[in-house]
Tab-separated table of C-alpha atoms in Angstrom:
chain	number	residue	atom	x	y	z
A	121	UNK	CA	0.068	-0.090	-0.049
A	122	UNK	CA	2.877	2.389	0.870
A	123	UNK	CA	4.731	1.412	-2.097
A	124	UNK	CA	1.670	2.301	-4.424
A	125	UNK	CA	1.234	5.582	-2.668
A	126	UNK	CA	4.760	6.706	-3.214
A	127	UNK	CA	4.670	5.406	-6.653
A	128	UNK	CA	1.700	7.402	-7.603
A	129	UNK	CA	3.168	10.429	-6.083
A	130	UNK	CA	6.350	10.025	-8.256
A	131	UNK	CA	4.497	9.666	-11.461
A	132	UNK	CA	2.118	12.624	-10.536
A	133	UNK	CA	5.178	14.792	-10.122
A	134	UNK	CA	6.664	13.467	-13.474
A	135	UNK	CA	3.474	14.168	-15.298
A	136	UNK	CA	3.551	17.807	-13.779
A	137	UNK	CA	7.144	18.244	-14.929
A	138	UNK	CA	6.220	17.292	-18.524
A	139	UNK	CA	3.688	19.967	-18.987
A	140	UNK	CA	5.069	22.512	-21.290
A	141	UNK	CA	2.742	25.286	-20.577
A	142	UNK	CA	1.638	27.660	-23.338
A	143	UNK	CA	4.918	29.672	-23.428
A	144	UNK	CA	6.843	27.223	-25.333
A	145	UNK	CA	6.073	27.007	-29.167
A	146	UNK	CA	7.098	23.684	-30.435
A	147	UNK	CA	6.691	22.867	-34.359
A	148	UNK	CA	4.900	19.560	-34.626
A	149	UNK	CA	4.639	16.915	-37.438
A	150	UNK	CA	1.546	14.957	-38.023
A	151	UNK	CA	2.514	11.278	-38.400
A	152	UNK	CA	0.504	9.600	-41.266
A	153	UNK	CA	0.874	6.511	-43.586
A	154	UNK	CA	2.131	6.967	-46.778
A	155	UNK	CA	4.776	5.689	-49.411
A	156	UNK	CA	8.346	5.966	-48.037
A	157	UNK	CA	10.998	6.920	-50.796
A	158	UNK	CA	14.612	5.698	-49.989
A	159	UNK	CA	16.705	8.172	-52.158
A	160	UNK	CA	19.765	10.156	-52.307
A	161	UNK	CA	20.783	13.559	-53.934
A	162	UNK	CA	24.221	13.660	-55.520
A	163	UNK	CA	26.065	16.014	-57.847
A	164	UNK	CA	27.023	14.780	-61.368
A	165	UNK	CA	28.337	15.857	-64.850
A	166	UNK	CA	27.122	15.420	-68.078
A	167	UNK	CA	29.250	13.604	-70.484
A	168	UNK	CA	28.610	11.979	-74.126
A	169	UNK	CA	28.270	8.412	-74.332
A	170	UNK	CA	30.563	8.156	-77.350
A	171	UNK	CA	33.283	10.720	-77.921
A	172	UNK	CA	36.688	11.213	-79.596
A	173	UNK	CA	39.524	11.881	-77.339
A	174	UNK	CA	42.739	13.664	-78.576
A	175	UNK	CA	45.612	12.849	-76.143
A	176	UNK	CA	48.980	14.409	-75.842
A	177	UNK	CA	51.345	12.555	-78.101
A	178	UNK	CA	53.216	9.505	-76.618
A	179	UNK	CA	56.773	10.089	-75.455
A	180	UNK	CA	56.147	13.817	-75.136
A	181	UNK	CA	56.024	15.979	-71.997
A	182	UNK	CA	55.961	19.600	-71.577
A	183	UNK	CA	53.560	22.477	-70.933
A	184	UNK	CA	50.494	23.640	-72.658
A	185	UNK	CA	51.685	26.706	-74.906
A	186	UNK	CA	48.241	27.202	-76.474
A	187	UNK	CA	44.676	25.615	-76.009
A	188	UNK	CA	41.520	25.930	-77.936
A	189	UNK	CA	38.667	27.555	-76.097
A	190	UNK	CA	36.392	25.154	-74.071
A	191	UNK	CA	33.239	24.500	-75.858
A	192	UNK	CA	34.471	26.112	-79.263
A	193	UNK	CA	33.226	24.467	-82.638
A	194	UNK	CA	36.151	23.203	-84.646
A	195	UNK	CA	36.615	22.040	-88.060
A	196	UNK	CA	38.765	19.268	-89.365
A	197	UNK	CA	42.547	20.520	-89.476
A	198	UNK	CA	41.931	23.139	-87.066
A	199	UNK	CA	44.716	23.635	-84.226
A	200	UNK	CA	43.606	22.253	-80.973
A	201	UNK	CA	46.600	22.637	-78.942
A	202	UNK	CA	50.318	23.311	-78.885
A	203	UNK	CA	52.980	21.973	-76.722
A	204	UNK	CA	55.786	23.509	-75.681
A	205	UNK	CA	58.768	20.854	-74.775
A	206	UNK	CA	62.179	22.561	-73.868
A	207	UNK	CA	63.715	19.023	-73.229
A	208	UNK	CA	62.504	17.627	-76.735
A	209	UNK	CA	64.036	20.822	-78.555
A	210	UNK	CA	67.358	20.418	-76.722
A	211	UNK	CA	67.463	16.522	-77.411
A	212	UNK	CA	66.840	17.452	-81.282
A	213	UNK	CA	69.486	20.172	-81.211
A	214	UNK	CA	72.051	17.884	-79.700
A	215	UNK	CA	71.215	14.990	-82.249
A	216	UNK	CA	71.582	17.580	-85.051
A	217	UNK	CA	74.992	18.590	-83.617
A	218	UNK	CA	76.129	14.956	-83.364
A	219	UNK	CA	74.810	14.190	-86.728
A	220	UNK	CA	76.996	17.122	-88.339
A	221	UNK	CA	79.953	16.180	-86.396
A	222	UNK	CA	80.079	12.397	-87.752
A	223	UNK	CA	79.326	13.476	-91.258
A	224	UNK	CA	82.290	15.766	-91.064
A	225	UNK	CA	84.488	13.036	-89.441
A	226	UNK	CA	83.268	10.533	-92.062
A	227	UNK	CA	84.279	12.910	-94.926
A	228	UNK	CA	87.783	13.455	-93.370
A	229	UNK	CA	88.146	9.890	-92.686
A	230	UNK	CA	87.235	9.040	-96.347
A	231	UNK	CA	89.889	11.807	-97.616
A	232	UNK	CA	92.578	10.505	-95.078
A	233	UNK	CA	92.006	6.959	-96.276
A	234	UNK	CA	91.970	7.754	-99.736
A	235	UNK	CA	95.359	9.824	-99.563
A	236	UNK	CA	96.940	6.625	-97.753
A	237	UNK	CA	95.805	4.467	-100.404
A	238	UNK	CA	97.205	6.545	-103.289
A	239	UNK	CA	100.494	6.875	-101.387
A	240	UNK	CA	100.775	3.194	-101.098
A	241	UNK	CA	99.492	2.628	-104.696
A	242	UNK	CA	102.233	4.918	-105.853
A	243	UNK	CA	104.995	2.849	-103.933
A	244	UNK	CA	103.757	-0.146	-105.505
A	245	UNK	CA	103.992	1.211	-108.843
A	246	UNK	CA	107.528	2.673	-107.860
A	247	UNK	CA	108.655	-0.866	-107.025
A	248	UNK	CA	107.241	-2.199	-110.082
A	249	UNK	CA	109.576	0.256	-112.234
A	250	UNK	CA	112.364	-0.388	-109.999
A	251	UNK	CA	112.211	-4.229	-110.561
A	252	UNK	CA	111.921	-3.746	-114.376
A	253	UNK	CA	114.930	-1.557	-114.271
A	254	UNK	CA	116.983	-4.031	-112.386
A	255	UNK	CA	115.642	-6.723	-114.640
A	256	UNK	CA	117.081	-4.889	-117.568
A	257	UNK	CA	120.570	-4.424	-115.547
A	258	UNK	CA	120.845	-8.221	-115.425
A	259	UNK	CA	122.260	-8.124	-119.071
A	260	UNK	CA	125.398	-6.181	-117.664
A	261	UNK	CA	126.085	-8.945	-114.907
A	262	UNK	CA	128.267	-10.738	-117.349
A	263	UNK	CA	130.506	-7.667	-117.284
A	264	UNK	CA	130.610	-7.225	-113.653
A	265	UNK	CA	132.713	-8.843	-111.006
A	266	UNK	CA	131.144	-11.598	-108.813
A	267	UNK	CA	130.809	-9.294	-105.998
A	268	UNK	CA	129.097	-6.596	-108.129
A	269	UNK	CA	126.810	-8.953	-109.703
A	270	UNK	CA	125.637	-10.360	-106.234
A	271	UNK	CA	124.972	-6.848	-105.121
A	272	UNK	CA	122.812	-6.266	-108.203
A	273	UNK	CA	120.822	-9.521	-107.541
A	274	UNK	CA	120.573	-8.672	-103.771
A	275	UNK	CA	119.212	-5.049	-104.831
A	276	UNK	CA	116.622	-6.709	-107.099
A	277	UNK	CA	115.436	-9.252	-104.269
A	278	UNK	CA	115.197	-6.155	-101.872
A	279	UNK	CA	112.994	-4.304	-104.481
A	280	UNK	CA	110.593	-7.349	-104.774
A	281	UNK	CA	110.235	-7.720	-100.998
A	282	UNK	CA	109.252	-4.098	-100.777
A	283	UNK	CA	107.002	-4.413	-103.587
A	284	UNK	CA	105.295	-7.488	-101.765
A	285	UNK	CA	105.030	-5.573	-98.424
A	286	UNK	CA	103.460	-2.514	-100.046
A	287	UNK	CA	100.990	-4.712	-102.027
A	288	UNK	CA	99.928	-6.494	-98.526
A	289	UNK	CA	99.933	-3.099	-96.997
A	290	UNK	CA	97.769	-1.853	-99.796
A	291	UNK	CA	95.289	-4.559	-99.237
A	292	UNK	CA	95.079	-4.233	-95.561
A	293	UNK	CA	94.705	-0.512	-95.826
A	294	UNK	CA	91.651	-1.007	-98.408
A	295	UNK	CA	90.092	-3.561	-95.774
A	296	UNK	CA	90.586	-0.819	-92.739
A	297	UNK	CA	89.422	2.024	-95.114
A	298	UNK	CA	86.217	0.247	-95.653
A	299	UNK	CA	85.688	-0.778	-91.929
A	300	UNK	CA	86.190	2.642	-90.529
A	301	UNK	CA	83.950	4.117	-93.061
A	302	UNK	CA	81.286	1.466	-92.239
A	303	UNK	CA	81.623	2.301	-88.517
A	304	UNK	CA	81.032	5.962	-89.173
A	305	UNK	CA	78.133	5.396	-91.459
A	306	UNK	CA	76.466	3.281	-88.978
A	307	UNK	CA	76.854	6.006	-86.436
A	308	UNK	CA	75.442	8.528	-88.761
A	309	UNK	CA	72.369	6.295	-89.647
A	310	UNK	CA	71.646	5.961	-85.860
A	311	UNK	CA	71.673	9.807	-85.518
A	312	UNK	CA	69.424	10.155	-88.729
A	313	UNK	CA	66.838	7.917	-87.187
A	314	UNK	CA	67.025	9.942	-84.043
A	315	UNK	CA	66.976	13.125	-85.922
A	316	UNK	CA	63.688	11.671	-87.782
A	317	UNK	CA	62.124	10.602	-84.322
A	318	UNK	CA	62.495	13.950	-82.813
A	319	UNK	CA	61.548	15.814	-85.801
A	320	UNK	CA	58.278	14.105	-86.049
A	321	UNK	CA	57.533	14.655	-82.361
A	322	UNK	CA	58.574	18.298	-82.707
A	323	UNK	CA	55.772	18.329	-85.698
A	324	UNK	CA	53.424	16.487	-83.372
A	325	UNK	CA	53.662	19.408	-80.744
A	326	UNK	CA	50.964	21.103	-82.967
A	327	UNK	CA	47.814	18.898	-82.608
A	328	UNK	CA	44.845	19.522	-84.898
A	329	UNK	CA	41.290	18.351	-84.991
A	330	UNK	CA	40.805	15.007	-86.883
A	331	UNK	CA	37.250	15.782	-87.636
A	332	UNK	CA	34.543	18.425	-86.741
A	333	UNK	CA	33.004	18.829	-83.550
A	334	UNK	CA	32.712	20.907	-80.272
A	335	UNK	CA	36.063	20.902	-78.353
A	336	UNK	CA	35.837	20.019	-74.618
A	337	UNK	CA	38.834	20.627	-72.357
A	338	UNK	CA	39.839	17.659	-70.341
A	339	UNK	CA	40.777	17.785	-66.581
A	340	UNK	CA	44.308	17.791	-65.425
A	341	UNK	CA	45.177	14.694	-63.763
A	342	UNK	CA	47.700	16.664	-61.779
A	343	UNK	CA	45.478	19.527	-60.483
A	344	UNK	CA	41.850	18.130	-60.905
A	345	UNK	CA	40.897	21.426	-62.691
A	346	UNK	CA	40.211	21.860	-66.531
A	347	UNK	CA	43.318	22.118	-68.443
A	348	UNK	CA	44.521	25.548	-69.296
A	349	UNK	CA	47.682	27.110	-70.787
A	350	UNK	CA	50.943	26.634	-69.007
A	351	UNK	CA	49.688	23.328	-67.372
A	352	UNK	CA	52.018	20.574	-67.293
A	353	UNK	CA	51.168	17.524	-69.530
A	354	UNK	CA	52.691	14.131	-70.295
A	355	UNK	CA	52.338	11.511	-73.215
A	356	UNK	CA	49.064	9.845	-73.424
A	357	UNK	CA	47.192	12.471	-71.144
A	358	UNK	CA	43.777	13.452	-72.506
A	359	UNK	CA	43.613	16.873	-73.760
A	360	UNK	CA	40.676	17.535	-75.763
A	361	UNK	CA	37.343	15.727	-76.216
A	362	UNK	CA	35.246	15.788	-79.441
A	363	UNK	CA	31.785	14.558	-78.179
A	364	UNK	CA	29.397	12.678	-80.459
A	365	UNK	CA	25.630	13.620	-80.167
A	366	UNK	CA	24.722	10.008	-80.151
A	367	UNK	CA	23.577	10.169	-76.309
A	368	UNK	CA	24.344	11.861	-73.198
A	369	UNK	CA	25.060	10.481	-69.477
A	370	UNK	CA	25.692	11.699	-66.318
A	371	UNK	CA	28.744	10.611	-64.176
A	372	UNK	CA	28.507	10.759	-60.414
A	373	UNK	CA	31.062	9.929	-57.580
A	374	UNK	CA	29.242	8.404	-54.716
A	375	UNK	CA	30.305	7.836	-51.263
A	376	UNK	CA	30.598	4.102	-50.235
A	377	UNK	CA	27.770	4.261	-47.581
A	378	UNK	CA	25.266	5.301	-50.421
A	379	UNK	CA	26.899	3.345	-53.112
A	380	UNK	CA	25.934	-0.036	-51.347
A	381	UNK	CA	22.490	0.876	-51.713
A	382	UNK	CA	22.287	1.612	-55.337
A	383	UNK	CA	21.184	-1.108	-57.659
A	384	UNK	CA	21.394	-1.282	-61.578
A	385	UNK	CA	18.356	0.344	-63.298
A	386	UNK	CA	17.299	2.359	-60.306
A	387	UNK	CA	15.493	5.495	-61.459
A	388	UNK	CA	17.256	8.803	-61.688
A	389	UNK	CA	15.914	12.256	-62.321
A	390	UNK	CA	18.227	15.251	-63.273
A	391	UNK	CA	18.015	19.058	-62.960
A	392	UNK	CA	20.810	21.086	-64.667
A	393	UNK	CA	22.377	24.225	-63.340
A	394	UNK	CA	22.641	25.671	-66.504
A	395	UNK	CA	19.124	24.911	-67.521
A	396	UNK	CA	17.230	25.575	-64.538
A	397	UNK	CA	13.690	24.630	-66.384
A	398	UNK	CA	14.988	21.590	-67.955
A	399	UNK	CA	14.422	18.133	-66.144
A	400	UNK	CA	15.598	14.703	-67.445
A	401	UNK	CA	15.104	11.173	-66.557
A	402	UNK	CA	16.969	7.980	-66.549
A	403	UNK	CA	18.351	4.881	-65.098
A	404	UNK	CA	21.575	3.553	-63.497
A	405	UNK	CA	23.772	1.971	-66.176
A	406	UNK	CA	26.991	1.361	-64.605
A	407	UNK	CA	28.623	1.088	-61.165
A	408	UNK	CA	32.399	0.853	-60.682
A	409	UNK	CA	33.905	-2.143	-59.150
A	410	UNK	CA	36.802	-0.313	-57.609
A	411	UNK	CA	36.606	2.861	-55.445
A	412	UNK	CA	38.432	6.078	-56.557
A	413	UNK	CA	40.665	7.973	-53.866
A	414	UNK	CA	39.970	11.618	-52.819
A	415	UNK	CA	36.892	13.506	-52.529
A	416	UNK	CA	33.688	13.304	-54.588
A	417	UNK	CA	34.414	16.138	-56.779
A	418	UNK	CA	37.359	16.070	-59.441
A	419	UNK	CA	37.892	13.924	-62.245
A	420	UNK	CA	36.130	10.884	-63.617
A	421	UNK	CA	36.609	8.548	-66.400
A	422	UNK	CA	34.451	8.630	-69.665
A	423	UNK	CA	34.278	6.776	-72.886
A	424	UNK	CA	34.856	3.386	-71.558
A	425	UNK	CA	37.519	4.355	-68.988
A	426	UNK	CA	39.982	6.378	-71.226
A	427	UNK	CA	38.609	10.041	-71.097
A	428	UNK	CA	39.022	12.345	-68.343
A	429	UNK	CA	36.426	15.477	-68.700
A	430	UNK	CA	35.236	18.527	-66.961
A	431	UNK	CA	35.371	18.479	-63.189
A	432	UNK	CA	35.664	21.499	-60.828
A	433	UNK	CA	37.408	21.970	-57.410
A	434	UNK	CA	40.906	20.268	-56.367
A	435	UNK	CA	40.900	16.637	-55.099
A	436	UNK	CA	41.828	16.459	-51.484
A	437	UNK	CA	42.880	13.237	-49.798
A	438	UNK	CA	40.039	11.530	-47.918
A	439	UNK	CA	39.422	8.416	-45.946
A	440	UNK	CA	36.124	8.221	-47.403
A	441	UNK	CA	35.880	5.925	-50.540
A	442	UNK	CA	34.004	7.068	-53.644
A	443	UNK	CA	32.585	5.031	-56.375
A	444	UNK	CA	31.855	5.996	-59.965
A	445	UNK	CA	28.265	5.640	-61.121
A	446	UNK	CA	26.842	6.371	-64.530
A	447	UNK	CA	23.205	6.884	-65.346
A	448	UNK	CA	22.024	7.290	-69.127
A	449	UNK	CA	19.798	10.244	-69.793
A	450	UNK	CA	16.754	8.531	-71.360
A	451	UNK	CA	14.667	11.641	-71.932
A	452	UNK	CA	14.604	15.325	-71.503
A	453	UNK	CA	12.925	18.261	-72.610
A	454	UNK	CA	16.268	19.595	-74.095
A	455	UNK	CA	19.250	17.279	-74.111
A	456	UNK	CA	21.900	19.102	-72.118
A	457	UNK	CA	25.631	19.572	-73.343
A	458	UNK	CA	28.676	17.737	-72.416
A	459	UNK	CA	30.331	19.444	-69.208
A	460	UNK	CA	27.009	20.763	-67.745
A	461	UNK	CA	26.792	19.913	-64.033
A	462	UNK	CA	23.538	18.099	-62.748
A	463	UNK	CA	21.570	17.443	-59.457
A	464	UNK	CA	20.750	13.792	-59.485
A	465	UNK	CA	17.955	12.239	-57.515
A	466	UNK	CA	18.488	8.624	-57.190
A	467	UNK	CA	15.332	6.518	-56.071
A	468	UNK	CA	16.786	3.326	-54.335
A	469	UNK	CA	13.561	1.815	-52.848
A	470	UNK	CA	9.742	2.845	-52.314
A	471	UNK	CA	8.098	1.337	-49.059
A	472	UNK	CA	4.037	1.578	-49.694
A	473	UNK	CA	1.778	2.322	-46.810
A	474	UNK	CA	4.142	2.675	-44.048
A	475	UNK	CA	5.015	5.424	-41.310
A	476	UNK	CA	7.918	7.802	-41.596
A	477	UNK	CA	9.002	10.707	-39.793
A	478	UNK	CA	11.608	13.636	-40.315
A	479	UNK	CA	15.029	12.729	-39.364
A	480	UNK	CA	15.161	15.800	-37.007
A	481	UNK	CA	12.131	14.486	-35.199
A	482	UNK	CA	14.252	11.472	-34.044
A	483	UNK	CA	16.450	11.957	-30.983
A	484	UNK	CA	18.876	9.574	-29.210
A	485	UNK	CA	18.574	9.389	-25.278
A	486	UNK	CA	20.726	6.775	-23.293
A	487	UNK	CA	21.481	4.747	-26.723
A	488	UNK	CA	17.792	4.884	-27.584
A	489	UNK	CA	16.015	6.477	-30.442
A	490	UNK	CA	13.128	8.418	-29.086
A	491	UNK	CA	10.482	10.943	-30.464
A	492	UNK	CA	8.433	13.279	-28.192
A	493	UNK	CA	4.519	12.684	-28.802
A	494	UNK	CA	2.162	15.533	-28.062
A	495	UNK	CA	-0.180	14.475	-25.233
A	496	UNK	CA	-2.667	17.478	-24.296
A	497	UNK	CA	-0.448	20.065	-22.700
A	498	UNK	CA	2.780	17.805	-22.565
A	499	UNK	CA	5.077	15.706	-24.515
A	500	UNK	CA	5.555	12.045	-23.960
A	501	UNK	CA	8.939	10.582	-24.568
A	502	UNK	CA	8.545	7.520	-26.546
A	503	UNK	CA	11.043	4.949	-27.871
A	504	UNK	CA	11.089	3.887	-31.656
A	505	UNK	CA	12.800	1.730	-33.852
A	506	UNK	CA	13.806	3.006	-37.272
A	507	UNK	CA	14.504	1.275	-40.541
A	508	UNK	CA	15.789	2.771	-43.985
A	509	UNK	CA	16.665	6.481	-44.136
A	510	UNK	CA	16.646	8.987	-46.873
A	511	UNK	CA	18.369	12.630	-46.995
A	512	UNK	CA	15.266	13.975	-44.758
A	513	UNK	CA	13.320	11.113	-43.480
A	514	UNK	CA	13.346	7.753	-41.613
A	515	UNK	CA	11.116	4.808	-41.773
A	516	UNK	CA	9.414	3.946	-38.462
A	517	UNK	CA	9.095	0.318	-37.831
A	518	UNK	CA	8.011	0.103	-34.338
A	519	UNK	CA	6.801	2.691	-31.528
A	520	UNK	CA	4.240	4.684	-33.506
A	521	UNK	CA	0.718	3.729	-34.673
A	522	UNK	CA	-0.090	7.096	-36.945
A	523	UNK	CA	-1.864	10.186	-36.399
A	524	UNK	CA	0.227	11.057	-33.662
A	525	UNK	CA	1.933	14.703	-33.488
A	526	UNK	CA	5.460	14.850	-32.727
A	527	UNK	CA	7.960	17.362	-32.049
A	528	UNK	CA	10.410	18.611	-34.554
A	529	UNK	CA	12.610	19.975	-32.061
A	530	UNK	CA	13.522	18.877	-28.637
A	531	UNK	CA	11.300	20.350	-25.873
A	532	UNK	CA	13.110	22.627	-23.608
A	533	UNK	CA	11.674	20.507	-20.627
A	534	UNK	CA	12.836	17.281	-22.222
A	535	UNK	CA	16.055	17.049	-20.050
A	536	UNK	CA	14.024	17.276	-17.050
A	537	UNK	CA	11.584	14.607	-18.175
A	538	UNK	CA	14.480	12.421	-18.731
A	539	UNK	CA	15.911	13.350	-15.344
A	540	UNK	CA	12.419	12.767	-13.507
A	541	UNK	CA	12.228	9.342	-15.385
A	542	UNK	CA	15.500	8.395	-13.658
A	543	UNK	CA	14.382	9.648	-10.309
A	544	UNK	CA	11.256	7.598	-10.539
A	545	UNK	CA	13.304	4.664	-11.321
A	546	UNK	CA	15.470	5.470	-8.078
A	547	UNK	CA	12.229	5.849	-6.185
A	548	UNK	CA	11.091	2.495	-7.104
A	549	UNK	CA	14.397	0.976	-6.113
A	550	UNK	CA	14.207	2.658	-2.631
A	551	UNK	CA	10.571	1.398	-2.298
A	552	UNK	CA	11.506	-2.203	-3.126
A	553	UNK	CA	14.472	-1.875	-0.550
A	554	UNK	CA	11.834	-0.386	2.076
A	555	UNK	CA	9.333	-3.261	1.462
A	556	UNK	CA	12.117	-5.774	1.865
A	557	UNK	CA	12.904	-4.129	5.312
A	558	UNK	CA	9.254	-4.013	6.242
A	559	UNK	CA	8.801	-7.742	5.285
A	560	UNK	CA	11.737	-8.470	7.511
A	561	UNK	CA	10.358	-6.750	10.615
A	562	UNK	CA	7.031	-8.318	10.059
A	563	UNK	CA	8.647	-11.508	9.980
A	564	UNK	CA	10.533	-10.786	13.294
A	565	UNK	CA	7.307	-9.677	14.922
A	566	UNK	CA	5.336	-12.887	14.090
A	567	UNK	CA	8.249	-14.905	15.749
A	568	UNK	CA	8.191	-12.737	18.896
A	569	UNK	CA	4.394	-13.277	18.931
A	570	UNK	CA	4.796	-16.975	18.557
A	571	UNK	CA	7.326	-17.358	21.327
A	572	UNK	CA	5.125	-15.323	23.795
A	573	UNK	CA	2.114	-17.312	23.081
A	574	UNK	CA	4.180	-20.435	24.030
């Protein structure tokens, strides 16, 4: 009996503390059943489904000296961009200098060897003449003394030996002559090939349009911004995109938490910053298998994974993973142009005939999710369970029946209500302790009464 009286008093105090009075204005939300849409809002960029990519020529690096204006119509053969490559020009100049040096050395080698060949050839002919003269002198040997005759014979043998030596030297000189010239010629051919390679690369520094189209500047893979004059570039880097008007898509960078809930063929609606009155509709057609590092803004790949096109803002390193998602624009009042920014509304799921409330109406108290339900002049704190959430709303799976009015902001006396709830719990604990003590006293009194009766 005592416990009941104390508990009633505590609850009365709690109810009184929950009365908000008329001075506090709390915005309310009427809970009704309806269709809950689980969706997300994300930024994206319009890109062509098919396009021609003009990249920096391979094996070339440098800075952009000239770049065609973004969005400018171009004709086949028009200059798109010019690359300034100091290193390439330096290499070309060095090759030309080496080529001129080796050509001069080849000419000098040929002249020196021709002179040596001529001298040796003249020496051989002189030996032939000396031999013939000596042979004519043999007719006089019969009139000479034996010693004089022997000397003449030895002189003839000496001339023949010199002739043989000179003929061999002439043959070897010819071989050496041809070998040295061939070596120089091979070196010159190598420099000529290098000169041709560098000359073609220098010619490639001026890149022209392969066909008519609208020139769209790509995004620098170094800065994350659209390319401009003076930017650093390297071989194979996408520079200009010539889109084909065969279809448009929107490319989005979506955080991992949202990416998990997106499925192929989910419906998407688009609005475009540059076309406020234009709305487009489509479906998810592609989900990247691998996350991209950095923030959601920045570069993206188009045209089957090779083209990087317009993005704004610099990429900053982030621990959050982003996945690329593409949605084809199936219909629009007016098809947007490549490079337009788009606001994308992706519908991931729709739950029919259910209860949902604004996210701002759900609060957390002692690790519980609660709402404050209007009950007369006071608010009742009620625990709820939630399901899917969208950007603004969350699904209620337990705790509300419908037609309740809940607070959109936490009542000023909410903390007092929570404190009073804890105080009631403490009062109940004290009542239980008192009852246990009372039960003990009553038992002792009954034992004393029994003893006295005996």
